[in-house]
Short mmCIF file of C-alpha atoms and ligand atoms in Angstrom, two decimals:
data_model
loop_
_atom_site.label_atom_id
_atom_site.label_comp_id
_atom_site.label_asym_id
_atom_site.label_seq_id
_atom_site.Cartn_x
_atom_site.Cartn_y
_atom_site.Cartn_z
CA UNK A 66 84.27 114.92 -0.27
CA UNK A 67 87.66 114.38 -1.81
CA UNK A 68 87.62 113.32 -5.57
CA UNK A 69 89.16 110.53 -6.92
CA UNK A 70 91.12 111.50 -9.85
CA UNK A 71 93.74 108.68 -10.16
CA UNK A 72 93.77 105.10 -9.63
CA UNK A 73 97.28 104.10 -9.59
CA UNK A 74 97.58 100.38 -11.52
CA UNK A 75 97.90 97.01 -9.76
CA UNK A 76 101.37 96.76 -10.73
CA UNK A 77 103.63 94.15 -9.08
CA UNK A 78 102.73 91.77 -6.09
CA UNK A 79 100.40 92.37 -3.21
CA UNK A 80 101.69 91.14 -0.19
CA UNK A 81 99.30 89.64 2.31
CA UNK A 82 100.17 89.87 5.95
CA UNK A 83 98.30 88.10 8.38
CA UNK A 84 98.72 88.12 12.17
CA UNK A 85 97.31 84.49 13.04
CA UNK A 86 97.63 81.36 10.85
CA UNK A 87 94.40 79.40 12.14
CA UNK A 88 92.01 77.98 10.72
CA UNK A 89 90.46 81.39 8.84
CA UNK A 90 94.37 82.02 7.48
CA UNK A 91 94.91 78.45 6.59
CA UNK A 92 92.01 78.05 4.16
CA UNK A 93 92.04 81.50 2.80
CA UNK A 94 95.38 80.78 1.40
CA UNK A 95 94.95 77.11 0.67
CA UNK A 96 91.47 78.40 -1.16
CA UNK A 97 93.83 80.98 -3.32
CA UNK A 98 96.71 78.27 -4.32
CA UNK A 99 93.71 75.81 -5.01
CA UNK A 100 92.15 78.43 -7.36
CA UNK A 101 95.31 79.87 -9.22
CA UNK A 102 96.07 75.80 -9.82
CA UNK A 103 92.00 75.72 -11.06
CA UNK A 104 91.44 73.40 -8.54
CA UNK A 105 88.25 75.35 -7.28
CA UNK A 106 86.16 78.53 -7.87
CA UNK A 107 86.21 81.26 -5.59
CA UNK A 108 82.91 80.68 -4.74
CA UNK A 109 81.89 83.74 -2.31
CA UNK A 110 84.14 86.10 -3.22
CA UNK A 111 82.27 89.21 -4.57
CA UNK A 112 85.88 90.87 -6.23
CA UNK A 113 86.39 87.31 -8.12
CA UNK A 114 82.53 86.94 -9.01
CA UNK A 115 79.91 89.56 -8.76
CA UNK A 116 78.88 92.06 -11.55
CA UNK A 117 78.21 95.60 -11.35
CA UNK A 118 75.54 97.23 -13.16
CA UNK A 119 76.42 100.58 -15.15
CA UNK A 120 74.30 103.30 -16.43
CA UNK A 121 70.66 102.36 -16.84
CA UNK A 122 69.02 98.76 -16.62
CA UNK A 123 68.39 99.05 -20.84
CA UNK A 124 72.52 99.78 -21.46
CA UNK A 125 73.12 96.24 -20.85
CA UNK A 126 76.29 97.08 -19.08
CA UNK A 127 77.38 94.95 -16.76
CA UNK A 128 81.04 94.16 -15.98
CA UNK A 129 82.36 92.15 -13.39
CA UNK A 130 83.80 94.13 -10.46
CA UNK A 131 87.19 92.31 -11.49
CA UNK A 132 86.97 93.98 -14.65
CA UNK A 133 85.46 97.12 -13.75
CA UNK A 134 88.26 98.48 -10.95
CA UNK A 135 92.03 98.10 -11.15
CA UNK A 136 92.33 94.87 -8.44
CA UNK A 137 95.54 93.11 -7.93
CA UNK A 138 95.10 89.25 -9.41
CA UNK A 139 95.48 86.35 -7.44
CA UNK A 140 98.44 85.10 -9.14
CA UNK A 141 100.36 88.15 -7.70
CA UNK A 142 99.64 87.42 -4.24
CA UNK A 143 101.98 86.58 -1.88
CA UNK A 144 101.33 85.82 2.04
CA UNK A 145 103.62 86.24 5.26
CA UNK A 146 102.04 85.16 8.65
CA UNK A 147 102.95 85.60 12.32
CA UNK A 148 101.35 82.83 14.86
CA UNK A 149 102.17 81.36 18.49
CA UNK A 150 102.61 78.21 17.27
CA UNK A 151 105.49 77.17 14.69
CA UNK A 152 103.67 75.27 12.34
CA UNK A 153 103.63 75.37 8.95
CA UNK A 154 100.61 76.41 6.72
CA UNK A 155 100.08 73.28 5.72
CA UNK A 156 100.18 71.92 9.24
CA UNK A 157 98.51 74.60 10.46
CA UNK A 158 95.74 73.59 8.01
CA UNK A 159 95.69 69.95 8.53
CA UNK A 160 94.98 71.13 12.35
CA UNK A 161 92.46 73.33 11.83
CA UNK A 162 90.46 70.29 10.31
CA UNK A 163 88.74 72.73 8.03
CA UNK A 164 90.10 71.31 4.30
CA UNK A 165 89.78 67.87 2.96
CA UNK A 166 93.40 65.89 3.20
CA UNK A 167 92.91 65.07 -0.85
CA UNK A 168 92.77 68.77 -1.39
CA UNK A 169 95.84 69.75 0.86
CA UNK A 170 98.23 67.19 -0.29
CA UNK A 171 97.52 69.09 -3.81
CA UNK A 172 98.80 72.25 -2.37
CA UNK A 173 101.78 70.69 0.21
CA UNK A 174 104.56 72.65 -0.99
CA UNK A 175 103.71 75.63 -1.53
CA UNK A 176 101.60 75.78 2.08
CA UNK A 177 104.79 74.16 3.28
CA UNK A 178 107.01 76.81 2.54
CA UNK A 179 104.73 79.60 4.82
CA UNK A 180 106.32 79.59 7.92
CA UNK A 181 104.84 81.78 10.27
CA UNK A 182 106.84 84.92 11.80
CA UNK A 183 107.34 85.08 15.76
CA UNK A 184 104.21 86.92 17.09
CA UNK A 185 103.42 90.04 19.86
CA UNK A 186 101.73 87.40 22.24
CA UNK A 187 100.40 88.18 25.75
CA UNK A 188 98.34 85.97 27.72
CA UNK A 189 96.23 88.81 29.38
CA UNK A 190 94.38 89.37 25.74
CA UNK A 191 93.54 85.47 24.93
CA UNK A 192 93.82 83.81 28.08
CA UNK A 193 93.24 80.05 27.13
CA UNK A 194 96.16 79.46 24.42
CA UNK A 195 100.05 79.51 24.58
CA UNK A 196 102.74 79.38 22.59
CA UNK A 197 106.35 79.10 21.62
CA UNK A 198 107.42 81.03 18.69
CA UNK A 199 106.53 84.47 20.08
CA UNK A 200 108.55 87.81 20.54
CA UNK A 201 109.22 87.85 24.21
CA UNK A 202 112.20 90.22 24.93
CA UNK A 203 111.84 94.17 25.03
CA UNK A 204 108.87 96.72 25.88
CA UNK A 205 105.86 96.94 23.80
CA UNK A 206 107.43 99.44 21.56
CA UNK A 207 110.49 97.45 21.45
CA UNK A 208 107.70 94.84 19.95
CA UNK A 209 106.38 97.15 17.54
CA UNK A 210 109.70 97.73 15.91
CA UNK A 211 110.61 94.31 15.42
CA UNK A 212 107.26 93.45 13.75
CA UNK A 213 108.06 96.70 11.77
CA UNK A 214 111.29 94.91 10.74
CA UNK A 215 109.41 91.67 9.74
CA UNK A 216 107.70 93.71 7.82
CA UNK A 217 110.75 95.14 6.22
CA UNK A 218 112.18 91.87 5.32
CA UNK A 219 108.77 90.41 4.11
CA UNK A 220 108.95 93.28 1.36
CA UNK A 221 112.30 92.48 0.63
CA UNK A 222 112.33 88.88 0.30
CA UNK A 223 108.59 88.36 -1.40
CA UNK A 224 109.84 91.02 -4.15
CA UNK A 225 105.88 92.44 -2.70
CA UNK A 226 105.16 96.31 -4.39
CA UNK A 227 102.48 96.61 -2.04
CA UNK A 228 101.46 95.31 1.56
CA UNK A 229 97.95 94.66 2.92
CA UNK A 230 97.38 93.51 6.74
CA UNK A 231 94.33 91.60 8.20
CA UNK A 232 93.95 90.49 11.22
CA UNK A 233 92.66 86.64 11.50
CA UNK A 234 94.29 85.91 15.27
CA UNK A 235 92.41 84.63 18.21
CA UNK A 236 89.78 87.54 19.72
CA UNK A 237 91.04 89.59 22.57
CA UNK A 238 89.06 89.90 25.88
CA UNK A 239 87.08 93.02 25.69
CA UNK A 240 88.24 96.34 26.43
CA UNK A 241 87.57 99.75 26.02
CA UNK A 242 89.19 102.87 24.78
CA UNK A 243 91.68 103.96 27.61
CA UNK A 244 93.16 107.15 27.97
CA UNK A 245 96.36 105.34 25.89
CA UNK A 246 94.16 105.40 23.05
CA UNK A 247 92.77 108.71 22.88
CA UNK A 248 95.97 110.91 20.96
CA UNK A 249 99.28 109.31 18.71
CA UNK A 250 101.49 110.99 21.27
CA UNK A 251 99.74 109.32 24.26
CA UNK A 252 99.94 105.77 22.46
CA UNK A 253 103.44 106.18 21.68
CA UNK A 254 104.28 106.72 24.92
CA UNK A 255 102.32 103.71 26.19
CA UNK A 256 104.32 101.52 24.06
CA UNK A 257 107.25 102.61 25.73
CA UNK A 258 106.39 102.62 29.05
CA UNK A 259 104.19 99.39 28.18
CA UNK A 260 101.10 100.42 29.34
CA UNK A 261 98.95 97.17 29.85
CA UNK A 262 96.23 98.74 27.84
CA UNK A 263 97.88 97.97 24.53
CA UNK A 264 96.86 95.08 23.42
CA UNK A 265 98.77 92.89 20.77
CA UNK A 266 96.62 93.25 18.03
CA UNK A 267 97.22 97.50 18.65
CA UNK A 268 100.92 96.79 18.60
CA UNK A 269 100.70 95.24 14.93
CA UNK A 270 98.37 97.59 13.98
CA UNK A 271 100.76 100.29 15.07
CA UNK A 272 103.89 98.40 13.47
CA UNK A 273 101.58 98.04 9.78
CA UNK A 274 100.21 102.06 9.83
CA UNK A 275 103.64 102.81 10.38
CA UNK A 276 104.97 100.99 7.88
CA UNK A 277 102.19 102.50 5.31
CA UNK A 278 100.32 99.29 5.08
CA UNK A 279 96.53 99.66 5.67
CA UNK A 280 95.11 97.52 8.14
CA UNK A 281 91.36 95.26 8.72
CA UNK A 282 90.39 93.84 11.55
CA UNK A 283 88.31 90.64 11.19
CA UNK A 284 88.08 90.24 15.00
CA UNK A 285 85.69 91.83 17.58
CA UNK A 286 88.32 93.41 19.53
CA UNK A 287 89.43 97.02 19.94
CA UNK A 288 92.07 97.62 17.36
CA UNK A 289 91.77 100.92 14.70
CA UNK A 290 89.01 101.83 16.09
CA UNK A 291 90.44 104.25 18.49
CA UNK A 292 90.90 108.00 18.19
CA UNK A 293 95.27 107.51 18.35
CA UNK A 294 94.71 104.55 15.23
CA UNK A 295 92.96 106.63 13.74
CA UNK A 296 94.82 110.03 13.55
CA UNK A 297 97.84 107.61 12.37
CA UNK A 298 96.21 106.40 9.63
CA UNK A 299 94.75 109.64 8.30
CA UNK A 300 98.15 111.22 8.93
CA UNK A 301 99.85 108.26 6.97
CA UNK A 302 97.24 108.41 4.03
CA UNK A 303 96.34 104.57 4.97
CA UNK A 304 92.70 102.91 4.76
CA UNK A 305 91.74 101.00 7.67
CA UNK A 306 88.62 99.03 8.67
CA UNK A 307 86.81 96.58 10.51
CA UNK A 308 85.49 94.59 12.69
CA UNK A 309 84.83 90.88 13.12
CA UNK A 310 84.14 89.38 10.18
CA UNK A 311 80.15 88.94 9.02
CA UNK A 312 79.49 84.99 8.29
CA UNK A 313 77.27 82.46 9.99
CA UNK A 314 74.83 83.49 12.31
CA UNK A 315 75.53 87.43 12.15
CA UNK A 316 75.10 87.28 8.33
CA UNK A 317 71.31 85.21 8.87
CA UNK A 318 70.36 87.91 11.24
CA UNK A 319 71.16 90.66 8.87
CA UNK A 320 69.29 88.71 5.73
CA UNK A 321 66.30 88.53 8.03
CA UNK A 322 65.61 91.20 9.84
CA UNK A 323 65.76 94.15 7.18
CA UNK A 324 63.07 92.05 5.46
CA UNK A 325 60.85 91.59 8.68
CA UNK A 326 61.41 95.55 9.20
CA UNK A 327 60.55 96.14 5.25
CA UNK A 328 57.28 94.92 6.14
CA UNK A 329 56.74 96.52 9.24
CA UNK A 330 56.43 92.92 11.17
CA UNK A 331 57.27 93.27 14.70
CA UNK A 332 60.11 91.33 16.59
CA UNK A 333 59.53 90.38 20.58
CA UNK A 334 62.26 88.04 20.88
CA UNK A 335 65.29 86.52 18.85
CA UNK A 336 67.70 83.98 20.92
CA UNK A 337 70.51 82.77 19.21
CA UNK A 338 72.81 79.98 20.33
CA UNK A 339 75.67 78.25 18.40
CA UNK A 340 77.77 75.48 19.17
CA UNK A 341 81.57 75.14 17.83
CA UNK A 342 84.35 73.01 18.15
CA UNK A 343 87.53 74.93 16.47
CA UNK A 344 90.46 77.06 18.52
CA UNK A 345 88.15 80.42 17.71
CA UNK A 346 85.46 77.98 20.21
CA UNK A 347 87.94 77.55 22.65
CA UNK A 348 89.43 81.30 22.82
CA UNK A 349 85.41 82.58 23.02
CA UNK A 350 84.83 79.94 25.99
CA UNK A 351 86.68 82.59 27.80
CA UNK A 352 83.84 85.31 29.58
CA UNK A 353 86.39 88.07 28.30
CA UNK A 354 86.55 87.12 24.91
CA UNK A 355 83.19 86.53 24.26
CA UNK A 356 82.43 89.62 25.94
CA UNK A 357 84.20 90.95 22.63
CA UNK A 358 82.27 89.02 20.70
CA UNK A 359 78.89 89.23 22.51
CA UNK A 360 78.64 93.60 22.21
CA UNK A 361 79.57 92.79 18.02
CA UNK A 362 76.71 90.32 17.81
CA UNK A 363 74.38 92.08 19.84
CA UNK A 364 74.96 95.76 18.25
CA UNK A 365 73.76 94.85 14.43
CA UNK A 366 69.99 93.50 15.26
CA UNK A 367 69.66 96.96 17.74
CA UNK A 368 71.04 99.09 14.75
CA UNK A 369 68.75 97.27 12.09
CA UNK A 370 65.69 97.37 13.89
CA UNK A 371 65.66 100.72 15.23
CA UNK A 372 63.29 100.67 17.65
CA UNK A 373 63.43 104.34 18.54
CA UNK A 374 61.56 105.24 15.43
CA UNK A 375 59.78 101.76 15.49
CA UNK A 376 58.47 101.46 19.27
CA UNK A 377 55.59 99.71 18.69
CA UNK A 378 57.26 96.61 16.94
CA UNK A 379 60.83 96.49 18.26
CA UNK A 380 60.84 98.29 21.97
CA UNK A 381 60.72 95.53 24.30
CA UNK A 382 62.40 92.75 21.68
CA UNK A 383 64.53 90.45 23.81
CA UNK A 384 67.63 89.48 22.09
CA UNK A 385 70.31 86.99 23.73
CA UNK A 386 73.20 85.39 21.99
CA UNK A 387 75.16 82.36 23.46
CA UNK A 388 78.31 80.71 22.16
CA UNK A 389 78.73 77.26 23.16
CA UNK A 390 82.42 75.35 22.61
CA UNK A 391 81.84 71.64 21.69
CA UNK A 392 84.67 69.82 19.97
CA UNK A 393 82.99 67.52 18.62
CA UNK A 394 82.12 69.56 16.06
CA UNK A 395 85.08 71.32 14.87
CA UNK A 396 84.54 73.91 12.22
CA UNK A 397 81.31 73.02 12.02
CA UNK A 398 79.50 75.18 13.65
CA UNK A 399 75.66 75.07 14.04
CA UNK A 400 73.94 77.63 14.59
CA UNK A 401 70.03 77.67 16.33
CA UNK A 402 68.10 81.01 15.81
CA UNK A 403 64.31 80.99 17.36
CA UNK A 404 62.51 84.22 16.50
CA UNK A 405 59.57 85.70 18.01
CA UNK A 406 57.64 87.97 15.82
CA UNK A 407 54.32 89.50 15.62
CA UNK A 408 51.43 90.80 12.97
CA UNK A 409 48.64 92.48 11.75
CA UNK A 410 46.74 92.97 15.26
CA UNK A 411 49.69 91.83 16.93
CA UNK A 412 49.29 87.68 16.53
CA UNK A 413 52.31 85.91 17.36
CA UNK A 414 54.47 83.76 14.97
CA UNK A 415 57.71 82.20 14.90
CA UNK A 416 60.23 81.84 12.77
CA UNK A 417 63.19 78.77 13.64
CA UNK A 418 66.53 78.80 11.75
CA UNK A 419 69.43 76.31 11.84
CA UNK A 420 72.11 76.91 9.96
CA UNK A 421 74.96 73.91 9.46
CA UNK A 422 77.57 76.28 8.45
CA UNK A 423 81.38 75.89 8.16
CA UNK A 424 82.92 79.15 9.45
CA UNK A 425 85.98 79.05 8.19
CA UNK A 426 84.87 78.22 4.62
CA UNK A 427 82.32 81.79 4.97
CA UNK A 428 84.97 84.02 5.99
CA UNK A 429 88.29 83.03 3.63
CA UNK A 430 86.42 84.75 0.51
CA UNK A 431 85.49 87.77 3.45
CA UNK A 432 89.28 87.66 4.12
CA UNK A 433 90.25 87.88 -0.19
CA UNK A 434 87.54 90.62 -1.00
CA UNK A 435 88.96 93.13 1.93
CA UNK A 436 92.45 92.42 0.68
CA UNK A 437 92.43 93.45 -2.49
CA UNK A 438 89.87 96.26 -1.81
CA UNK A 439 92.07 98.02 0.93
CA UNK A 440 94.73 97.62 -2.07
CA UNK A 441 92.69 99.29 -4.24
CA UNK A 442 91.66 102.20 -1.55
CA UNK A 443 94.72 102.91 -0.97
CA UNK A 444 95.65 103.15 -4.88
CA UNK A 445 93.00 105.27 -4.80
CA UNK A 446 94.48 107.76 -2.39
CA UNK A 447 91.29 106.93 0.41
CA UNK A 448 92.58 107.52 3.78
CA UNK A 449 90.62 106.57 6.83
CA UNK A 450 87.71 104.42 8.06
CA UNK A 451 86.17 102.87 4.99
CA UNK A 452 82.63 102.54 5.63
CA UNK A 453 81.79 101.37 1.92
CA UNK A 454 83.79 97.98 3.07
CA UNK A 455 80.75 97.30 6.16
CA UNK A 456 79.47 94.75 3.90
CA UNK A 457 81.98 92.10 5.35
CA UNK A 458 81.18 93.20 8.93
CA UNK A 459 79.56 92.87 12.00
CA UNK A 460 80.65 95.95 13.87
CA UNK A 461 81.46 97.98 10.97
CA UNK A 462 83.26 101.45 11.97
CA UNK A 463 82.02 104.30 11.41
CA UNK A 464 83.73 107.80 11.70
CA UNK A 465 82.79 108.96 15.16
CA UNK A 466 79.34 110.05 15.92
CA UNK A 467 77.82 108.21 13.00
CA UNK A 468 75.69 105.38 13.67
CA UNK A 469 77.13 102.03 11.80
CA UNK A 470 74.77 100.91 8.64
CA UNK A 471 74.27 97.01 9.52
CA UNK A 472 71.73 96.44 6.76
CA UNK A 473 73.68 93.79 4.13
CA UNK A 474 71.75 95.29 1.66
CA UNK A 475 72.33 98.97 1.97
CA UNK A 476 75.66 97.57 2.95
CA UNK A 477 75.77 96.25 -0.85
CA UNK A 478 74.95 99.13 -2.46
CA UNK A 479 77.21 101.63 -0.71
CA UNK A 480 79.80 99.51 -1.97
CA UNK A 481 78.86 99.40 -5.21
CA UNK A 482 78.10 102.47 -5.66
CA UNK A 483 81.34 103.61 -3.94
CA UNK A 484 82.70 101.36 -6.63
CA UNK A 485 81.12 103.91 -9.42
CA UNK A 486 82.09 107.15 -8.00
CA UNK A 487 85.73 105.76 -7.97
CA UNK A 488 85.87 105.16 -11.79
CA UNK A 489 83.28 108.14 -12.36
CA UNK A 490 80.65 106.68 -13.25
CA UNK A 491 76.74 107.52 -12.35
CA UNK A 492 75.57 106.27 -8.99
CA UNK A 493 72.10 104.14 -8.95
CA UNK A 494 69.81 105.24 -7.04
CA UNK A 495 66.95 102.66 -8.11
CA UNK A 496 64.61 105.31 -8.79
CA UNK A 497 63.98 104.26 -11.98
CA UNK A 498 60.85 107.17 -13.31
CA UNK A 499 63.47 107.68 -16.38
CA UNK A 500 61.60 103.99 -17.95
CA UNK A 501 58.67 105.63 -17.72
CA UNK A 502 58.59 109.01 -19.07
N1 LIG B 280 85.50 82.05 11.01
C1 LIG B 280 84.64 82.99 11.06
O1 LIG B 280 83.59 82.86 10.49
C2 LIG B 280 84.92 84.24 11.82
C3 LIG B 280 83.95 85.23 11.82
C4 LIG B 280 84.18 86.41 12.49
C5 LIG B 280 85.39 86.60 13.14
N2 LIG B 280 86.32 85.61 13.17
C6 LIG B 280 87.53 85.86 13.92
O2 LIG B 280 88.67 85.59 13.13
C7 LIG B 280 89.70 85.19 14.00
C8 LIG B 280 90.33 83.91 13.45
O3 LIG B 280 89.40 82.85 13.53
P1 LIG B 280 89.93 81.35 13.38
O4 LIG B 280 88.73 80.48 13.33
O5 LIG B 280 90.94 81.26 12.31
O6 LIG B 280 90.65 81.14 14.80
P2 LIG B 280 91.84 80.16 15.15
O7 LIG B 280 91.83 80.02 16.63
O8 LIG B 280 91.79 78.94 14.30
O9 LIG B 280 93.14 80.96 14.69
C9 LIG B 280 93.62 82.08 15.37
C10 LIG B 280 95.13 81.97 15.38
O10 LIG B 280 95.64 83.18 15.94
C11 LIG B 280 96.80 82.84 16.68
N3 LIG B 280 97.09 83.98 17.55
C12 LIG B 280 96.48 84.36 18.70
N4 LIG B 280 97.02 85.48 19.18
C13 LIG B 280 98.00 85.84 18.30
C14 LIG B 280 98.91 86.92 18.24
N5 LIG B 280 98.91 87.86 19.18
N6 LIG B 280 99.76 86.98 17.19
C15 LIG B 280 99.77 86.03 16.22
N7 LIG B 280 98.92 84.97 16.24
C16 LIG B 280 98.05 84.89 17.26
C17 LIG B 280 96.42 81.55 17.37
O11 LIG B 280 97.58 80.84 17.77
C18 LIG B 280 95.66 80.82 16.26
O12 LIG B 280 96.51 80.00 15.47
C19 LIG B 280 89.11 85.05 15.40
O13 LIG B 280 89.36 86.22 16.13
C20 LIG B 280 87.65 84.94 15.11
O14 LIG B 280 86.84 85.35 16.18
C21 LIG B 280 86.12 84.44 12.51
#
C-alpha cells in the first residue's frame, strides 16, 4: 500500500468540468452560487457537513471533514460545461424545471454567463435526443483533441490551478468491453480509425486523463471502467471513479437491505418501479439505455445480500426493477418499492416503500462531494480506481477481480477511515474493549 506522505494545499481555483448541463449540472451549480451568496445550506453534502470522529469516543475530537482534510472551498470553484443544446445555465435550469423561478432569478447572471462548450455527440449512444451545438467534423480522435483544447482554454481563461471532470450527460445504451478497450495502444488506435465502439463519454474521458484531470462517472455506462482507461490513468497518476450516481430508489435499497441481512431476515421478492418525467426519463425510455441502467440497479441488492453464503434466505429472491417515463411529473420522481420478506419459521411479511423524491436535488450534493474529493486524491498523489469514493455509487468500481462493497454503511466507513489514514491518523475499527479494561 503506498503511503501518503504529502498533501499538497488547495491552493488556487478548482475547475469543474462537466460534460452535460441538464438538470443534475444545472442545480449543482445553481445550489453552489446559492450557497456562496448564503442563500441556502448545502444540505447533503457530506465534505460541507459531516464530522469525523478522531481517536477514541472519550477524546471528544470531532472535526468536520471540511476542517479535517485540505478541500478546495466553494468560493474557488469555477465550472465549464459541454451540452447538445446551446443554452445557457440559467436556461438550461429554468428547463430542467428542477429550481424554483424566485431562486434562479437570484442567481441570473452568473448562471447566465455558463455557456456550454460544443459536445462529442453521437446518436448511436443516446438515441432519443439531438442537438445543435456539437463537434461534428473529424474522426473520433480528431474529437478527442479538440475537447483536449477546450480544456486548454478553460484553464486559461478561468485562471483554474486545478481541473476535476464528472460526467452528468444523458446515459449511453449499454455496452460491453470490446476488444478497443482492452490495452491504451488498442484504444488509441480506435480513435483514429473511429471504431464505433468508442462511445462519447470514452472520448472525454480520454481527452480529461490526458490532460491530467481525473475523471467520475455519475452515469451507468461503460466509461473508466475498462482495462485501456484504466492503464491511462495509473500511467498519468490520475484518480478515477464511478458509476451512476446513488440517490432515490438505489440509495432506499441499500438503507434497507443491510439491515434486513443484519438480522438474518430473509428476502423472496423486491419489485421496484419508478415513474419520471425529466430528459434522464426520456433518454432511459430507450431499451438500450435502460439496459445501462437496469445491470447498475440490479447488481447492488445481489452484492448486498449475498446469497451464496446466505441460501436459505436470499437464493430464490426475485428482484425486478422498471423505469417508467411520465412527464407529468418532471423531476419528481416517485418511486414504489414492495418487498417480500420472511421470518422466524419462515412467515411471510411485507414491507411497501414510496419514496416522493426529487432526483436532481439528491444527486447535486453527490456531484460537489466527488469533486472536491477527486481534488483532494489527486493532491494526495492516489492514482487509480478509488474505491473509498463507492459511497456515492451504485456500481462502484472495483479493481478487477474484487467484488464491489454496495453496503452504504461499510461504504461510510471506508471513506472515513480512508479519510484518517490520509492525514495519519488511527483508523476505527469500532471494537471498542479499550472502555472496558
Ligand atoms: N438525478 C439522479 O438522481 C441521477 C442518479 C444517477 C445517475 N444519474 C445520471 O446522471 C446523468 C444526468 O442526469 P440528468 O437528470 O441531469 O439528465 P438530463 O437529461 O437532464 O441532462 C443530461 C444532459 O446531457 C446532455 N448530453 C447528452 N449527451 C451528451 C454528450 N455526449 N456531450 C455533452 N452533453 C450531452 C443532454 O443534452 C442533457 O442536457 C444521467 O446519465 C443520469 O442517468 C442521475
Amino acid at each position: 500500500m503506498k503511503e501518503i506522505t504529502k498533501i499538497a494545499p488547495a491552493r488556487g481555483k478548482l475547475g469543474i468540468l462537466i460534460p452535460g448541463m441538464g438538470a443534475v449540472t444545472t442545480t449543482f451549480i445553481a445550489g453552489v452560487e446559492a450557497i456562496r451568496r448564503g442563500l441556502a445550506k448545502p444540505i447533503g453534502s457530506v465534505t460541507q457537513l459531516a464530522t469525523i470522529r478522531l481517536g477514541k469516543r472519550t477524546d471528544g475530537r470531532s472535526p468536520l471533514i471540511q476542517d479535517f482534510v485540505p478541500l478546495a472551498g466553494l468560493d474557488d470553484l469555477v465550472f465549464g460545461t459541454w451540452d447538445i443544446f446551446e443554452d445557457t445555465c440559467f436556461e438550461a435550469a429554468q428547463r430542467a424545471g428542477v429550481l424554483e423561478a424566485p431562486l434562479l432569478d437570484k442567481l441570473r447572471d452568473p448562471l447566465s454567463a455558463i455557456r456550454p462548450m460544443k459536445a462529442v455527440f453521437d446518436q448511436e449512444f443516446v438515441k432519443r435526443i439531438t442537438g445543435p451545438n456539437v463537434k461534428d467534423k473529424g474522426t473520433k480522435m480528431d474529437k478527442a483533441e479538440m475537447l483536449m483544447e477546450d480544456i486548454r482554454n478553460f484553464r486559461e481563461s478561468s485562471g483554474a490551478a486545478r481541473l476535476a471532470m464528472i460526467w452528468c450527460g444523458s446515459t449511453e445504451v449499454f455496452h460491453k468491453a470490446a476488444a478497443v478497450h482492452q490495452t491504451l495502444k488498442d484504444f488509441e488506435c480506435g480513435l483514429m480509425k473511429d471504431d464505433p465502439e468508442i462511445s462519447p463519454s470514452q472520448i472525454y474521458a480520454y481527452a480529461a486523463l490526458k490532460s491530467g484531470v481525473p475523471y467520475a462517472n455519475g452515469a451507468p455506462h461503460l466509461t473508466v471502467d475498462t482495462p485501456a482507461m484504466m492503464e491511462l490513468a495509473r500511467e498519468r497518476e490520475l484518480p478515477i471513479c464511478g458509476k451512476d450516481f446513488k440517490t432515490g430508489q438505489t440509495f432506499m435499497k441499500t438503507l434497507i437491505a443491510p439491515g434486513l441481512k443484519s438480522r438474518m431476515l430473509g428476502v423472496s421478492g423486491w419489485f421496484s418501479t419508478n415513474i419520471l418525467g425529466n430528459r434522464d426519463g426520456e433518454v432511459l425510455d430507450d431499451p438500450g439505455s435502460f439496459k445501462s441502467k437496469e445491470e447498475t440497479k440490479l447488481s447492488a441488492l445481489e452484492q448486498i445480500l449475498q446469497p451464496d453464503l446466505y441460501p436459505d434466505l436470499y437464493k430464490n429472491i426475485y428482484h425486478k426493477v422498471r423505469i417508467n417515463y411520465y412527464p407529468p411529473r418532471g423531476d419528481a420522481k416517485e418511486g414504489w418499492d414492495n418487498i417480500d420478506i420472511f421470518g422466524w419459521l419462515g412467515y411471510p411479511m411485507q414491507i411497501k416503500i414510496d419514496f416522493l423524491c426529487r432526483d436532481s436535488i439528491l444527486a447535486a450534493p453527490l456531484v460537489l462531494d466527488l469533486v472536491l474529493f477527486m481534488d483532494l486524491a489527486q493532491r494526495a498523489g492516489m492514482r487509480g480506481v478509488q474505491e473509498w469514493l463507492s459511497f456515492y455509487f451504485k456500481g462502484p468500481m472495483t479493481a478487477p477481480g474484487l467484488y464491489p462493497e454496495h453496503d452504504i454503511f461499510i461504504q461510510l466507513m471506508k471513506l472515513k477511515n480512508t479519510l484518517r489514514w490520509m492525514q495519519g491518523e488511527d483508523l476505527i475499527t469500532h471494537l471498542g474493549q479499550e472502555y472496558y479494561d
